[in-house]
Short mmCIF file of C-alpha atoms and ligand atoms in Angstrom, two decimals:
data_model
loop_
_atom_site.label_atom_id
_atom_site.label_comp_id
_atom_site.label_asym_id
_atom_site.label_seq_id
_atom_site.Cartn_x
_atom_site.Cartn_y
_atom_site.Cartn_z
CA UNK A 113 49.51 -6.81 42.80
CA UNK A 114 48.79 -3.40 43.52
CA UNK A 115 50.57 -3.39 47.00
CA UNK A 116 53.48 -4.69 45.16
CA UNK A 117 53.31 -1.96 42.27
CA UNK A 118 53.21 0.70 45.56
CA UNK A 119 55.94 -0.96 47.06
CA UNK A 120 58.23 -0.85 43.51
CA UNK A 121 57.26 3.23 43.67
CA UNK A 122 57.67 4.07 46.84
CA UNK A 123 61.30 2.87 46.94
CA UNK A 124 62.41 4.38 43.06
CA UNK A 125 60.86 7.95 44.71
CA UNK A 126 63.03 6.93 47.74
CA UNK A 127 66.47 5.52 45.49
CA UNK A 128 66.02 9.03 43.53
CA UNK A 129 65.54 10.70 46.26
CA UNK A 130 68.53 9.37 48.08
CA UNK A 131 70.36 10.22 44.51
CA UNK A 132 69.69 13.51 45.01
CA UNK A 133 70.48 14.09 48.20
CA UNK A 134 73.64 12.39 47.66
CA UNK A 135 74.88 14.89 44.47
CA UNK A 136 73.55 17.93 46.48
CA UNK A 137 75.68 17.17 49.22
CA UNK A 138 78.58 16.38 46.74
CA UNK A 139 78.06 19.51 44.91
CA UNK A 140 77.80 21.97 48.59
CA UNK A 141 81.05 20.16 49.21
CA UNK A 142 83.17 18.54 46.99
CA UNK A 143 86.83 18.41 48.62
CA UNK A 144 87.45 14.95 48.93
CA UNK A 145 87.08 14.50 45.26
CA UNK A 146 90.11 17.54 44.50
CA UNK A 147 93.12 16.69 46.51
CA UNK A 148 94.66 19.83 45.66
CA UNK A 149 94.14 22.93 45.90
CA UNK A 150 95.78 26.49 46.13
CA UNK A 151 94.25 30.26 46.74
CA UNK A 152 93.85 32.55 50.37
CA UNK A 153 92.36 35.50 48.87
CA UNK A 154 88.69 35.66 47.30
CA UNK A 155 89.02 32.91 45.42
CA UNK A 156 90.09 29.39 45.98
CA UNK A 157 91.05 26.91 43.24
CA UNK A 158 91.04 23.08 43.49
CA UNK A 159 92.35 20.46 41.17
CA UNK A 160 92.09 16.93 40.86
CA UNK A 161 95.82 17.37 39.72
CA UNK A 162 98.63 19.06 41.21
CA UNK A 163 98.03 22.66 40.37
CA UNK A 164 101.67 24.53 39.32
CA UNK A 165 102.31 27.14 41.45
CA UNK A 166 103.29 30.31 39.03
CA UNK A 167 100.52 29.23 36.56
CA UNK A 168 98.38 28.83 39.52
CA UNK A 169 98.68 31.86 41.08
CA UNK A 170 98.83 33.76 37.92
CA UNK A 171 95.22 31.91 37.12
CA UNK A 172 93.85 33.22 40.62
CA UNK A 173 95.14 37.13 39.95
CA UNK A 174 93.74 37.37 36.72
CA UNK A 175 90.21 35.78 37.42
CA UNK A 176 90.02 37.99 40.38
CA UNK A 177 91.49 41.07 38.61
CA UNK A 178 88.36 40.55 35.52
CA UNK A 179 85.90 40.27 38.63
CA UNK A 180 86.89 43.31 39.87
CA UNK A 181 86.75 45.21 36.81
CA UNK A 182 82.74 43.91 36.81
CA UNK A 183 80.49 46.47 37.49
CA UNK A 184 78.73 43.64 39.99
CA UNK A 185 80.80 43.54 42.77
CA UNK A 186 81.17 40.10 44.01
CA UNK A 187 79.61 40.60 47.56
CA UNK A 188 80.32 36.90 48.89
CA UNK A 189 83.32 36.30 50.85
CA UNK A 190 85.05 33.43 49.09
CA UNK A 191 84.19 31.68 45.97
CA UNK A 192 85.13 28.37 44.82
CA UNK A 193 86.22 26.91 41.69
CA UNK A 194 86.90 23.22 40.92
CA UNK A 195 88.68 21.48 38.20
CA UNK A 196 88.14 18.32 36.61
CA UNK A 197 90.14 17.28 34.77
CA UNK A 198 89.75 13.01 35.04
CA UNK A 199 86.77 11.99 32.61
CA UNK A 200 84.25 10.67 35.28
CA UNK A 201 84.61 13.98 37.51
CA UNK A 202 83.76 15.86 34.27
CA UNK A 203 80.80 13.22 33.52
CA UNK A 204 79.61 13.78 37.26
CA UNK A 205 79.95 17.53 37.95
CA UNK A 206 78.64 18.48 34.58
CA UNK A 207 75.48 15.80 34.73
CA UNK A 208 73.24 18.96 34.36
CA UNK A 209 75.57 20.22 31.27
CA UNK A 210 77.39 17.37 29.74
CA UNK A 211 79.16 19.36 26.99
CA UNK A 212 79.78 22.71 28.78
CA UNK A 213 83.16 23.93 29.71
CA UNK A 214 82.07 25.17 33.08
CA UNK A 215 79.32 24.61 35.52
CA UNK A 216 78.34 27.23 37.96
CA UNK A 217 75.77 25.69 40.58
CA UNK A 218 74.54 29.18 41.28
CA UNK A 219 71.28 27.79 43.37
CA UNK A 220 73.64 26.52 45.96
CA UNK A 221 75.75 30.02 45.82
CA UNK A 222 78.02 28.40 44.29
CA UNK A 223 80.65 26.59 43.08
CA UNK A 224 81.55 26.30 39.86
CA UNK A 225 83.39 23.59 38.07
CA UNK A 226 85.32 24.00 35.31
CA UNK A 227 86.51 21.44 32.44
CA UNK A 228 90.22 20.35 32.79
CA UNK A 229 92.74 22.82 32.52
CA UNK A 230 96.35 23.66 31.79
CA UNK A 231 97.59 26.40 34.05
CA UNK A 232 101.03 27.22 32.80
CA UNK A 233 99.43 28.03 29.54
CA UNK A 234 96.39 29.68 31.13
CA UNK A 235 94.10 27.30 28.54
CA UNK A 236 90.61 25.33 29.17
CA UNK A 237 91.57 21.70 28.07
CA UNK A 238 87.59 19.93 27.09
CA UNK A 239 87.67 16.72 26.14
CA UNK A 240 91.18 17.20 24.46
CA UNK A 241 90.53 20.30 22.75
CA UNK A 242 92.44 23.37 23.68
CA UNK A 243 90.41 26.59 24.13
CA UNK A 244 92.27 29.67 22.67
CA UNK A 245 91.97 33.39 23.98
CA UNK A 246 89.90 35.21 23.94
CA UNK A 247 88.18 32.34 25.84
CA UNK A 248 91.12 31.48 28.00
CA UNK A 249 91.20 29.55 31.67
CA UNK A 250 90.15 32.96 33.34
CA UNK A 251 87.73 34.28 31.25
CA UNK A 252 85.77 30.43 31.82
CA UNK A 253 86.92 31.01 36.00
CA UNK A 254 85.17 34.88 35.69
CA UNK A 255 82.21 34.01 33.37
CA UNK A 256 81.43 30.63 35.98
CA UNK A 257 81.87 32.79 38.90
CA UNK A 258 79.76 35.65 37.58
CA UNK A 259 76.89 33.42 36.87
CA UNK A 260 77.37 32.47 40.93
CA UNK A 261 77.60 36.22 41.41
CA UNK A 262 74.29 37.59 39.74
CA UNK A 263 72.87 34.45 41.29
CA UNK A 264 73.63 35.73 44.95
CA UNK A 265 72.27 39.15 43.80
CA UNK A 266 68.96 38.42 42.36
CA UNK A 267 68.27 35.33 44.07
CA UNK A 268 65.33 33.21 42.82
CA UNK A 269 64.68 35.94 39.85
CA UNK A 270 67.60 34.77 37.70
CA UNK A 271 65.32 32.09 36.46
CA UNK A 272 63.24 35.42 35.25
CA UNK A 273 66.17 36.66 33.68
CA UNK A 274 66.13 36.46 29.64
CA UNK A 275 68.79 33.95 28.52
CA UNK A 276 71.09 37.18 26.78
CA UNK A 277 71.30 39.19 30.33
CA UNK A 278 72.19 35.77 31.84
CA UNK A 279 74.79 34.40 29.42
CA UNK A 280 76.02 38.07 28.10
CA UNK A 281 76.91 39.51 31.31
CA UNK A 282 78.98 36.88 32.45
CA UNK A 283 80.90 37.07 28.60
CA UNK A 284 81.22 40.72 29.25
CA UNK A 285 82.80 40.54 32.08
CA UNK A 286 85.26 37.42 31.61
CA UNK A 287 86.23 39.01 28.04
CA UNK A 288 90.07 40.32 28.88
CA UNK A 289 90.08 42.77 25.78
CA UNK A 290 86.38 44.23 25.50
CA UNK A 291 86.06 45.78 22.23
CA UNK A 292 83.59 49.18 22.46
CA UNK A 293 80.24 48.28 21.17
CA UNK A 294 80.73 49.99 17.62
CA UNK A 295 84.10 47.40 17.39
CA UNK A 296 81.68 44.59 18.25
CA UNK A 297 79.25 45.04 16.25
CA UNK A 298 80.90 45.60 13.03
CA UNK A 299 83.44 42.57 13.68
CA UNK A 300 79.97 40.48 13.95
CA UNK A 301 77.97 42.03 11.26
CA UNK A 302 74.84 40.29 10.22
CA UNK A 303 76.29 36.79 10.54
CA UNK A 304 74.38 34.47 12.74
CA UNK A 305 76.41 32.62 15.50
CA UNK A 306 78.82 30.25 14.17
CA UNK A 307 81.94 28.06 15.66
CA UNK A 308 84.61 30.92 14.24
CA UNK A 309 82.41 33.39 15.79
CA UNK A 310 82.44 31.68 19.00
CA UNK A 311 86.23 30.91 18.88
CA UNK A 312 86.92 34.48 17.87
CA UNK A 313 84.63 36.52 20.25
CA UNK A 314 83.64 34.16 23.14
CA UNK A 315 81.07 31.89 23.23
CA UNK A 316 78.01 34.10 23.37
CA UNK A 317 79.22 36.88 21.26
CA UNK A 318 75.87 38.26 20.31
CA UNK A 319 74.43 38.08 23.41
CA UNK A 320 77.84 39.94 24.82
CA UNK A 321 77.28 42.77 22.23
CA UNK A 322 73.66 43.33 23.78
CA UNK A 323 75.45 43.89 26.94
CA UNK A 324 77.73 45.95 25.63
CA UNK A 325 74.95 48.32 24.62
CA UNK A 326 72.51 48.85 27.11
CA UNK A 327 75.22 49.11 29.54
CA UNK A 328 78.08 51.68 27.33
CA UNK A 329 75.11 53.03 25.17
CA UNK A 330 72.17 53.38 26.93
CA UNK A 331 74.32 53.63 30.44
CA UNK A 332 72.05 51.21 32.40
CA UNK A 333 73.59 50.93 35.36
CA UNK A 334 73.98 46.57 36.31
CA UNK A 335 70.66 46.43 38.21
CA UNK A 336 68.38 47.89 35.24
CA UNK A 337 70.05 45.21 33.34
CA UNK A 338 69.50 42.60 35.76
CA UNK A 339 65.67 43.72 36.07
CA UNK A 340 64.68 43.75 32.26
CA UNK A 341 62.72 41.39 31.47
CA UNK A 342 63.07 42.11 27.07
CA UNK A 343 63.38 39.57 24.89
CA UNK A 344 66.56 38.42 22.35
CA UNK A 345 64.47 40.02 19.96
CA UNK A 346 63.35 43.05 21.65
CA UNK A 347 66.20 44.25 22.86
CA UNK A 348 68.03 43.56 19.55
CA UNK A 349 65.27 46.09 18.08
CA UNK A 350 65.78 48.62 19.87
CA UNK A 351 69.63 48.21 19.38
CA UNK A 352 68.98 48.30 15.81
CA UNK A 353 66.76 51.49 16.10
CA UNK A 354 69.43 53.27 17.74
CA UNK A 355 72.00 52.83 14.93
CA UNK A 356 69.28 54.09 12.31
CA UNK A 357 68.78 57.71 14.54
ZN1 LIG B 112 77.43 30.61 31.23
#
């Protein structure tokens, strides 16, 4: 009985193992899934559809173009960014993150997935709804690939990083029109974080108004942000404080 109940175990720890392996390795390299793809330059996109190839190209120079307005410069040589647009890629690449938009696999240094797309519109298509700006098809291409970014920067620390430095940066820097902190904050007021909120000032619009502080208030340059280790609440303080001086 026993022998048979360390039989059973050994091969589930073996099956999940063998799972594991098998989505890492899909993940490091996903090609034969995305039969098309497009990009020379820093960044490569690939499609489980035919990608157009104004829209296309248009996507790649204004994901790139937000990137390089960052103040993290993306060190890496190429970065990748996949699109799935058929429901099972979606159900498979976003396993860790069923409902997200995108997926960056930063661990791996990449890539990042995004939700299905229309690229002669520039828009994130999820699930049948159609994103509107300011969280268009690049801002979810630089926010994904920013994640990847601050991943290759601070290796292993980013799971030290609080969740606003880790979501806000990326927001900040994928936001096309950045409104000056004072714009921000008044346009967000008190209210907690809502749907219209989301919709109207990307989806982590508190956390990108944090950002937006240390970094054009306090003038921390991107590693001091990267380092802190304050909380939501902390840092929201101290934000707070400031206005009252
Ligand atoms: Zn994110």
């Amino acid at each position: 009985m026993l022998q048979a109940i360390k039989g059973t175990l050994l091969w589930t720890v073996a099956a999940l193992a063998a799972a594991a392996l098998s989505f890492g390795a899909l993940i490091v390299w996903p090609d034969p899934l995305f039969a098309f793809s497009l990009g020379t330059g820093k960044i490569i996109v690939a499609s489980d559809r035919p990608i157009p190839s104004a829209g296309g190209e248009r996507f790649l120079r204004d994901c790139e173009r937000l990137l390089e307005r960052s103040p993290l410069k993306a060190k890496g040589r190429q970065y990748r960014v996949y699109v799935a647009n058929a429901d099972w890629r979606q159900r498979l690449f976003f396993l860790p993150s069923p409902k997200a938009w995108g997926v960056a696999y930063s661990l791996f240094g990449g890539p990042a997935f995004l939700s299905g797309a229309n690229f002669d519109t520039g828009r994130v298509v999820h699930w049948g709804y159609v994103g509107t700006p300011p969280r268009t098809l690049a801002w979810l291409c630089a926010h994904e690939l920013t994640h990847i970014i601050v991943g290759q920067h601070v290796g292993l620390a980013r799971f030290r990083l609080p969740r606003w430095v880790w979501e806000g940066f990326p927001d900040y820097v994928g936001i096309e029109n950045r409104q000056s902190f004072e714009e921000l904050r008044d346009a967000l007021g008190d209210r907690p974080v809502d749907i219209p909120m989301m919709i109207g000032y990307g989806s982590y619009p508190r956390y990108r108004l944090l950002v937006t502080f240390f970094i054009e208030k306090k003038g921390w340059s991107v590693d001091q942000l990267l380092q802190t280790r304050l909380t939501e609440d902390e840092a929201t303080e101290i934000m707070r404080g400031d206005a009252k001086r």
